[in-house]
PDB file of C-alpha atoms in Angstrom:
ATOM      1  CA  MET A   1      27.880   6.412 -19.767  1.00  0.00           C
ATOM      2  CA  VAL A   2      25.692   7.411 -16.786  1.00  0.00           C
ATOM      3  CA  ASP A   3      23.419  10.354 -15.959  1.00  0.00           C
ATOM      4  CA  VAL A   4      22.237  10.944 -12.395  1.00  0.00           C
ATOM      5  CA  VAL A   5      18.880  12.706 -12.024  1.00  0.00           C
ATOM      6  CA  LEU A   6      18.661  14.809  -8.844  1.00  0.00           C
ATOM      7  CA  PRO A   7      15.214  16.350  -8.228  1.00  0.00           C
ATOM      8  CA  CYS A   8      15.783  19.546  -6.265  1.00  0.00           C
ATOM      9  CA  LEU A   9      13.613  21.948  -4.307  1.00  0.00           C
ATOM     10  CA  ASP A  10      15.488  24.362  -2.024  1.00  0.00           C
ATOM     11  CA  GLU A  11      18.516  22.140  -1.393  1.00  0.00           C
ATOM     12  CA  ALA A  12      21.247  24.812  -1.451  1.00  0.00           C
ATOM     13  CA  SER A  13      22.873  23.514   1.734  1.00  0.00           C
ATOM     14  CA  ALA A  14      23.007  19.903   0.539  1.00  0.00           C
ATOM     15  CA  LEU A  15      24.090  20.398  -3.082  1.00  0.00           C
ATOM     16  CA  PRO A  16      27.871  20.686  -2.517  1.00  0.00           C
ATOM     17  CA  TRP A  17      27.941  17.415  -0.531  1.00  0.00           C
ATOM     18  CA  VAL A  18      25.789  15.601  -3.075  1.00  0.00           C
ATOM     19  CA  LEU A  19      27.548  16.810  -6.215  1.00  0.00           C
ATOM     20  CA  GLU A  20      31.056  16.120  -4.951  1.00  0.00           C
ATOM     21  CA  ARG A  21      30.020  12.471  -4.543  1.00  0.00           C
ATOM     22  CA  ILE A  22      28.896  11.991  -8.127  1.00  0.00           C
ATOM     23  CA  PRO A  23      31.293   9.404  -9.617  1.00  0.00           C
ATOM     24  CA  PRO A  24      33.945  10.801 -11.996  1.00  0.00           C
ATOM     25  CA  ALA A  25      32.882  11.110 -15.653  1.00  0.00           C
ATOM     26  CA  TRP A  26      29.209  10.753 -14.708  1.00  0.00           C
ATOM     27  CA  ARG A  27      26.851  13.664 -15.386  1.00  0.00           C
ATOM     28  CA  ALA A  28      24.705  15.180 -12.646  1.00  0.00           C
ATOM     29  CA  ILE A  29      21.334  16.495 -13.846  1.00  0.00           C
ATOM     30  CA  VAL A  30      19.874  18.748 -11.163  1.00  0.00           C
ATOM     31  CA  VAL A  31      16.200  19.428 -11.803  1.00  0.00           C
ATOM     32  CA  ASP A  32      15.255  22.678 -10.083  1.00  0.00           C
ATOM     33  CA  ASN A  33      11.577  22.320  -9.206  1.00  0.00           C
ATOM     34  CA  GLY A  34      10.945  25.932  -8.247  1.00  0.00           C
ATOM     35  CA  SER A  35      13.635  26.624  -5.652  1.00  0.00           C
ATOM     36  CA  SER A  36      13.741  30.004  -3.950  1.00  0.00           C
ATOM     37  CA  ASP A  37      17.196  29.594  -2.379  1.00  0.00           C
ATOM     38  CA  GLY A  38      19.335  29.743  -5.513  1.00  0.00           C
ATOM     39  CA  SER A  39      19.750  25.971  -5.790  1.00  0.00           C
ATOM     40  CA  GLY A  40      19.852  26.074  -9.588  1.00  0.00           C
ATOM     41  CA  ALA A  41      22.632  28.647  -9.722  1.00  0.00           C
ATOM     42  CA  ILE A  42      24.632  26.778  -7.082  1.00  0.00           C
ATOM     43  CA  ALA A  43      24.309  23.494  -8.974  1.00  0.00           C
ATOM     44  CA  SER A  44      25.377  25.151 -12.220  1.00  0.00           C
ATOM     45  CA  ALA A  45      28.408  26.732 -10.547  1.00  0.00           C
ATOM     46  CA  LEU A  46      29.388  23.305  -9.233  1.00  0.00           C
ATOM     47  CA  GLY A  47      29.363  21.864 -12.744  1.00  0.00           C
ATOM     48  CA  ALA A  48      25.973  20.160 -12.873  1.00  0.00           C
ATOM     49  CA  CYS A  49      23.616  20.240 -15.817  1.00  0.00           C
ATOM     50  CA  VAL A  50      20.593  22.172 -14.541  1.00  0.00           C
ATOM     51  CA  VAL A  51      17.060  21.636 -15.843  1.00  0.00           C
ATOM     52  CA  TYR A  52      14.283  23.955 -14.691  1.00  0.00           C
ATOM     53  CA  GLN A  53      10.899  22.285 -14.220  1.00  0.00           C
ATOM     54  CA  PRO A  54       8.209  24.799 -13.183  1.00  0.00           C
ATOM     55  CA  GLU A  55       5.538  22.118 -12.726  1.00  0.00           C
ATOM     56  CA  ARG A  56       5.724  21.236  -9.055  1.00  0.00           C
ATOM     57  CA  GLY A  57       5.937  17.627  -7.969  1.00  0.00           C
ATOM     58  CA  PHE A  58       8.540  14.942  -7.364  1.00  0.00           C
ATOM     59  CA  GLY A  59       7.407  13.002 -10.409  1.00  0.00           C
ATOM     60  CA  ALA A  60       7.436  16.085 -12.599  1.00  0.00           C
ATOM     61  CA  ALA A  61      11.058  16.754 -11.619  1.00  0.00           C
ATOM     62  CA  CYS A  62      12.157  13.137 -12.094  1.00  0.00           C
ATOM     63  CA  GLN A  63      10.514  12.837 -15.503  1.00  0.00           C
ATOM     64  CA  ALA A  64      12.054  16.105 -16.687  1.00  0.00           C
ATOM     65  CA  GLY A  65      15.454  14.769 -15.659  1.00  0.00           C
ATOM     66  CA  LEU A  66      14.848  11.443 -17.380  1.00  0.00           C
ATOM     67  CA  LEU A  67      13.884  13.175 -20.623  1.00  0.00           C
ATOM     68  CA  ALA A  68      16.987  15.379 -20.391  1.00  0.00           C
ATOM     69  CA  ALA A  69      19.251  12.361 -19.898  1.00  0.00           C
ATOM     70  CA  GLU A  70      21.281  11.035 -22.818  1.00  0.00           C
ATOM     71  CA  ALA A  71      23.435   8.289 -21.306  1.00  0.00           C
ATOM     72  CA  GLU A  72      22.762   4.569 -21.635  1.00  0.00           C
ATOM     73  CA  PHE A  73      22.175   4.278 -17.887  1.00  0.00           C
ATOM     74  CA  VAL A  74      20.149   6.635 -15.709  1.00  0.00           C
ATOM     75  CA  CYS A  75      20.204   6.824 -11.916  1.00  0.00           C
ATOM     76  CA  PHE A  76      17.920   8.701  -9.550  1.00  0.00           C
ATOM     77  CA  CYS A  77      18.897  10.028  -6.145  1.00  0.00           C
ATOM     78  CA  ASP A  78      17.481  12.521  -3.675  1.00  0.00           C
ATOM     79  CA  CYS A  79      19.302  15.837  -3.487  1.00  0.00           C
ATOM     80  CA  ASP A  80      19.024  16.344   0.281  1.00  0.00           C
ATOM     81  CA  ALA A  81      22.236  14.556   1.405  1.00  0.00           C
ATOM     82  CA  SER A  82      20.284  11.631   2.883  1.00  0.00           C
ATOM     83  CA  LEU A  83      21.665   9.244   0.243  1.00  0.00           C
ATOM     84  CA  ASP A  84      25.210   9.036  -1.113  1.00  0.00           C
ATOM     85  CA  PRO A  85      25.316   9.006  -4.941  1.00  0.00           C
ATOM     86  CA  GLY A  86      28.847   7.647  -4.671  1.00  0.00           C
ATOM     87  CA  LEU A  87      27.222   4.249  -4.034  1.00  0.00           C
ATOM     88  CA  LEU A  88      25.447   4.198  -7.394  1.00  0.00           C
ATOM     89  CA  PRO A  89      28.171   2.378  -9.420  1.00  0.00           C
ATOM     90  CA  VAL A  90      27.109  -0.861  -7.720  1.00  0.00           C
ATOM     91  CA  PHE A  91      23.558  -0.290  -8.946  1.00  0.00           C
ATOM     92  CA  VAL A  92      24.658   0.393 -12.510  1.00  0.00           C
ATOM     93  CA  GLN A  93      26.978  -2.603 -12.526  1.00  0.00           C
ATOM     94  CA  GLU A  94      24.087  -4.944 -11.672  1.00  0.00           C
ATOM     95  CA  VAL A  95      22.129  -3.603 -14.638  1.00  0.00           C
ATOM     96  CA  ALA A  96      25.131  -3.644 -16.979  1.00  0.00           C
ATOM     97  CA  ASP A  97      25.944  -7.235 -16.007  1.00  0.00           C
ATOM     98  CA  GLY A  98      22.393  -8.334 -16.757  1.00  0.00           C
ATOM     99  CA  LYS A  99      21.613  -9.284 -13.156  1.00  0.00           C
ATOM    100  CA  ALA A 100      18.678  -6.864 -12.923  1.00  0.00           C
ATOM    101  CA  ASP A 101      16.731  -4.406 -15.063  1.00  0.00           C
ATOM    102  CA  LEU A 102      15.862  -2.028 -12.225  1.00  0.00           C
ATOM    103  CA  VAL A 103      17.900  -1.709  -9.029  1.00  0.00           C
ATOM    104  CA  LEU A 104      16.485   0.007  -5.937  1.00  0.00           C
ATOM    105  CA  GLY A 105      18.269   1.202  -2.829  1.00  0.00           C
ATOM    106  CA  ARG A 106      16.992  -0.421   0.374  1.00  0.00           C
ATOM    107  CA  ARG A 107      17.460   2.243   3.016  1.00  0.00           C
ATOM    108  CA  TRP A 108      18.976   1.497   6.419  1.00  0.00           C
ATOM    109  CA  PRO A 109      18.633   4.512   8.737  1.00  0.00           C
ATOM    110  CA  GLN A 110      21.838   5.828  10.295  1.00  0.00           C
ATOM    111  CA  GLY A 111      21.367   7.837  13.453  1.00  0.00           C
ATOM    112  CA  ARG A 112      18.414   9.334  15.231  1.00  0.00           C
ATOM    113  CA  GLY A 113      15.894  11.101  13.039  1.00  0.00           C
ATOM    114  CA  ALA A 114      17.131   9.671   9.742  1.00  0.00           C
ATOM    115  CA  TRP A 115      13.789   8.014   9.008  1.00  0.00           C
ATOM    116  CA  PRO A 116      10.743   9.090  11.059  1.00  0.00           C
ATOM    117  CA  VAL A 117       8.524   6.306  12.394  1.00  0.00           C
ATOM    118  CA  HIS A 118       5.470   7.470  10.440  1.00  0.00           C
ATOM    119  CA  ALA A 119       7.419   7.512   7.162  1.00  0.00           C
ATOM    120  CA  ARG A 120       8.859   4.055   7.804  1.00  0.00           C
ATOM    121  CA  ALA A 121       5.409   2.674   8.611  1.00  0.00           C
ATOM    122  CA  GLY A 122       3.978   4.110   5.400  1.00  0.00           C
ATOM    123  CA  ASN A 123       6.825   2.599   3.390  1.00  0.00           C
ATOM    124  CA  LEU A 124       6.266  -0.848   4.921  1.00  0.00           C
ATOM    125  CA  ALA A 125       2.558  -0.701   4.134  1.00  0.00           C
ATOM    126  CA  LEU A 126       3.258   0.242   0.523  1.00  0.00           C
ATOM    127  CA  SER A 127       5.870  -2.495   0.166  1.00  0.00           C
ATOM    128  CA  TRP A 128       3.269  -5.017   1.315  1.00  0.00           C
ATOM    129  CA  MET A 129       0.728  -3.672  -1.199  1.00  0.00           C
ATOM    130  CA  VAL A 130       3.305  -3.874  -3.992  1.00  0.00           C
ATOM    131  CA  ARG A 131       4.063  -7.480  -3.041  1.00  0.00           C
ATOM    132  CA  ARG A 132       0.371  -8.352  -3.177  1.00  0.00           C
ATOM    133  CA  ARG A 133      -0.070  -6.548  -6.508  1.00  0.00           C
ATOM    134  CA  THR A 134       3.075  -7.758  -8.313  1.00  0.00           C
ATOM    135  CA  GLY A 135       4.647 -10.596  -6.347  1.00  0.00           C
ATOM    136  CA  LEU A 136       7.865  -8.586  -5.925  1.00  0.00           C
ATOM    137  CA  ARG A 137       9.296  -9.147  -2.458  1.00  0.00           C
ATOM    138  CA  LEU A 138      10.604  -5.625  -1.959  1.00  0.00           C
ATOM    139  CA  HIS A 139      11.372  -4.019   1.384  1.00  0.00           C
ATOM    140  CA  ASP A 140      11.661  -0.395   0.309  1.00  0.00           C
ATOM    141  CA  LEU A 141      10.363   1.926  -2.403  1.00  0.00           C
ATOM    142  CA  GLY A 142      13.055   4.514  -1.926  1.00  0.00           C
ATOM    143  CA  PRO A 143      14.182   7.113  -4.474  1.00  0.00           C
ATOM    144  CA  MET A 144      17.686   5.759  -5.138  1.00  0.00           C
ATOM    145  CA  ARG A 145      17.623   3.562  -8.265  1.00  0.00           C
ATOM    146  CA  ALA A 146      19.193   2.738 -11.623  1.00  0.00           C
ATOM    147  CA  ALA A 147      18.110   1.328 -14.994  1.00  0.00           C
ATOM    148  CA  ARG A 148      18.749   1.719 -18.702  1.00  0.00           C
ATOM    149  CA  ARG A 149      17.401   4.983 -20.091  1.00  0.00           C
ATOM    150  CA  GLU A 150      15.531   3.832 -23.195  1.00  0.00           C
ATOM    151  CA  PRO A 151      13.451   1.152 -21.451  1.00  0.00           C
ATOM    152  CA  LEU A 152      12.670   3.624 -18.662  1.00  0.00           C
ATOM    153  CA  VAL A 153      11.351   6.153 -21.150  1.00  0.00           C
ATOM    154  CA  GLY A 154       9.339   3.331 -22.679  1.00  0.00           C
ATOM    155  CA  LEU A 155       7.443   2.807 -19.433  1.00  0.00           C
ATOM    156  CA  HIS A 156       5.556   6.049 -20.220  1.00  0.00           C
ATOM    157  CA  LEU A 157       5.298   7.123 -16.600  1.00  0.00           C
ATOM    158  CA  THR A 158       2.474   9.593 -16.002  1.00  0.00           C
ATOM    159  CA  ASP A 159       2.436  10.349 -12.271  1.00  0.00           C
ATOM    160  CA  ARG A 160       3.886  13.754 -11.509  1.00  0.00           C
ATOM    161  CA  ARG A 161       3.770  13.712  -7.714  1.00  0.00           C
ATOM    162  CA  SER A 162       4.782  11.251  -5.009  1.00  0.00           C
ATOM    163  CA  GLY A 163       3.480   8.223  -6.875  1.00  0.00           C
ATOM    164  CA  TYR A 164       6.216   8.379  -9.523  1.00  0.00           C
ATOM    165  CA  PRO A 165       8.695   5.965  -7.866  1.00  0.00           C
ATOM    166  CA  LEU A 166       5.923   3.460  -7.226  1.00  0.00           C
ATOM    167  CA  GLN A 167       4.548   3.705 -10.752  1.00  0.00           C
ATOM    168  CA  MET A 168       8.017   2.961 -12.092  1.00  0.00           C
ATOM    169  CA  VAL A 169       8.210  -0.232 -10.038  1.00  0.00           C
ATOM    170  CA  LEU A 170       4.679  -1.350 -10.941  1.00  0.00           C
ATOM    171  CA  ARG A 171       5.115  -0.843 -14.670  1.00  0.00           C
ATOM    172  CA  ALA A 172       8.517  -2.509 -14.583  1.00  0.00           C
ATOM    173  CA  ALA A 173       6.993  -5.492 -12.777  1.00  0.00           C
ATOM    174  CA  ASP A 174       4.082  -5.674 -15.225  1.00  0.00           C
ATOM    175  CA  ALA A 175       6.633  -5.807 -18.050  1.00  0.00           C
ATOM    176  CA  GLY A 176       8.497  -8.674 -16.417  1.00  0.00           C
ATOM    177  CA  TRP A 177      11.562  -6.667 -15.447  1.00  0.00           C
ATOM    178  CA  ARG A 178      13.913  -8.128 -12.877  1.00  0.00           C
ATOM    179  CA  VAL A 179      13.894  -5.798  -9.869  1.00  0.00           C
ATOM    180  CA  SER A 180      16.530  -6.082  -7.147  1.00  0.00           C
ATOM    181  CA  GLU A 181      17.560  -4.212  -4.012  1.00  0.00           C
ATOM    182  CA  VAL A 182      20.922  -2.977  -2.734  1.00  0.00           C
ATOM    183  CA  ASP A 183      21.374  -1.970   0.906  1.00  0.00           C
ATOM    184  CA  VAL A 184      22.324   1.693   1.363  1.00  0.00           C
ATOM    185  CA  PRO A 185      22.832   3.843   4.481  1.00  0.00           C
ATOM    186  CA  TYR A 186      20.106   6.433   4.998  1.00  0.00           C
ATOM    187  CA  LEU A 187      21.412   9.601   6.629  1.00  0.00           C
ATOM    188  CA  PRO A 188      19.556  12.456   8.335  1.00  0.00           C
ATOM    189  CA  ARG A 189      18.667  14.821   5.511  1.00  0.00           C
ATOM    190  CA  ALA A 190      19.836  18.419   5.304  1.00  0.00           C
ATOM    191  CA  GLY A 191      16.924  20.758   6.020  1.00  0.00           C
ATOM    192  CA  LYS A 192      13.271  19.880   6.406  1.00  0.00           C
ATOM    193  CA  SER A 193      11.574  17.218   4.314  1.00  0.00           C
ATOM    194  CA  LYS A 194       8.836  18.386   1.964  1.00  0.00           C
ATOM    195  CA  VAL A 195       7.068  15.020   2.130  1.00  0.00           C
ATOM    196  CA  THR A 196       7.927  12.626   4.954  1.00  0.00           C
ATOM    197  CA  GLY A 197       8.903  15.295   7.470  1.00  0.00           C
ATOM    198  CA  THR A 198       5.274  15.643   8.572  1.00  0.00           C
ATOM    199  CA  TRP A 199       2.276  13.370   9.032  1.00  0.00           C
ATOM    200  CA  ARG A 200       0.391  15.515   6.498  1.00  0.00           C
ATOM    201  CA  GLY A 201       3.104  15.150   3.877  1.00  0.00           C
ATOM    202  CA  THR A 202       3.295  11.410   4.473  1.00  0.00           C
ATOM    203  CA  TRP A 203      -0.481  11.085   4.145  1.00  0.00           C
ATOM    204  CA  HIS A 204      -0.444  12.899   0.810  1.00  0.00           C
ATOM    205  CA  ALA A 205       2.379  10.651  -0.437  1.00  0.00           C
ATOM    206  CA  VAL A 206       0.527   7.494   0.602  1.00  0.00           C
ATOM    207  CA  HIS A 207      -2.647   8.833  -1.040  1.00  0.00           C
ATOM    208  CA  ASP A 208      -0.773   9.410  -4.314  1.00  0.00           C
ATOM    209  CA  MET A 209       0.693   5.927  -4.188  1.00  0.00           C
ATOM    210  CA  ARG A 210      -2.628   4.258  -3.428  1.00  0.00           C
ATOM    211  CA  THR A 211      -4.028   6.025  -6.484  1.00  0.00           C
ATOM    212  CA  VAL A 212      -1.208   4.601  -8.590  1.00  0.00           C
ATOM    213  CA  LEU A 213      -1.794   1.126  -7.132  1.00  0.00           C
ATOM    214  CA  SER A 214      -5.435   1.265  -8.183  1.00  0.00           C
ATOM    215  CA  GLN A 215      -4.583   1.876 -11.831  1.00  0.00           C
ATOM    216  CA  PRO A 216      -4.930  -1.129 -14.173  1.00  0.00           C
ATOM    217  CA  PRO A 217      -1.767  -2.517 -15.793  1.00  0.00           C
ATOM    218  CA  LEU A 218      -0.836  -0.934 -19.118  1.00  0.00           C
ATOM    219  CA  PRO A 219       1.037  -2.504 -22.052  1.00  0.00           C
ATOM    220  CA  VAL A 220       4.728  -1.697 -21.577  1.00  0.00           C
ATOM    221  CA  PRO A 221       8.023  -2.974 -23.055  1.00  0.00           C
ATOM    222  CA  ALA A 222       8.565  -6.677 -22.391  1.00  0.00           C
ATOM    223  CA  SER A 223      12.078  -6.284 -21.021  1.00  0.00           C
ATOM    224  CA  GLY A 224      14.249  -3.703 -19.352  1.00  0.00           C
ATOM    225  CA  GLY A 225      17.458  -5.314 -20.545  1.00  0.00           C
ATOM    226  CA  GLU A 226      19.528  -4.980 -23.656  1.00  0.00           C
ATOM    227  CA  ASP A 227      16.869  -6.596 -25.862  1.00  0.00           C
ATOM    228  CA  ALA A 228      14.593  -3.634 -25.144  1.00  0.00           C
ATOM    229  CA  GLN A 229      16.980  -1.362 -26.928  1.00  0.00           C
TER     230      GLN A 229
END
């Protein structure tokens, strides 16, 4: 019924915690994006479906996982133990009940260092730009989300770096999808962040997202709900 896409780059220490929290009967799809710490082998040994994506980039990993998914519903979640995939059934239920077409996790930092100030500031700025561009009153553009698989594939997402999550929201909004938020605790991640752990990484992410924001709307499916199938 549900596949969970977990983009992964050197997350060996976090994988056991993350995978044990995948809801029963759901399938974890770990997309190894060039790990050097044996993450792929660890995920496979823990029962996950492992996809190897040599093209580096968050978007490249997410899209590879989406294309490997087969279930009616697809979720996305970071693989660094900062977000609990055990909370995802609430997201899927909102989509299944027809309350939303795309559900995003609104992160609430738990503990010191869970969400650096520079990363939070960048997220707020992007949320404001999304509101101005689409009218969606979102507070967060975080990586934890859920939607139906076929409509997601139909969005024809092209960004292969940090702009992927934003492009998903923009194209969903342009298609008239209902986008909602669910509050989720945001924990200090295991290991060092590849993106928001540094000012440089944050700048590159914001640059990617500004590029996506500048793109003109494209024709996409009119609905993310059951009629789109």
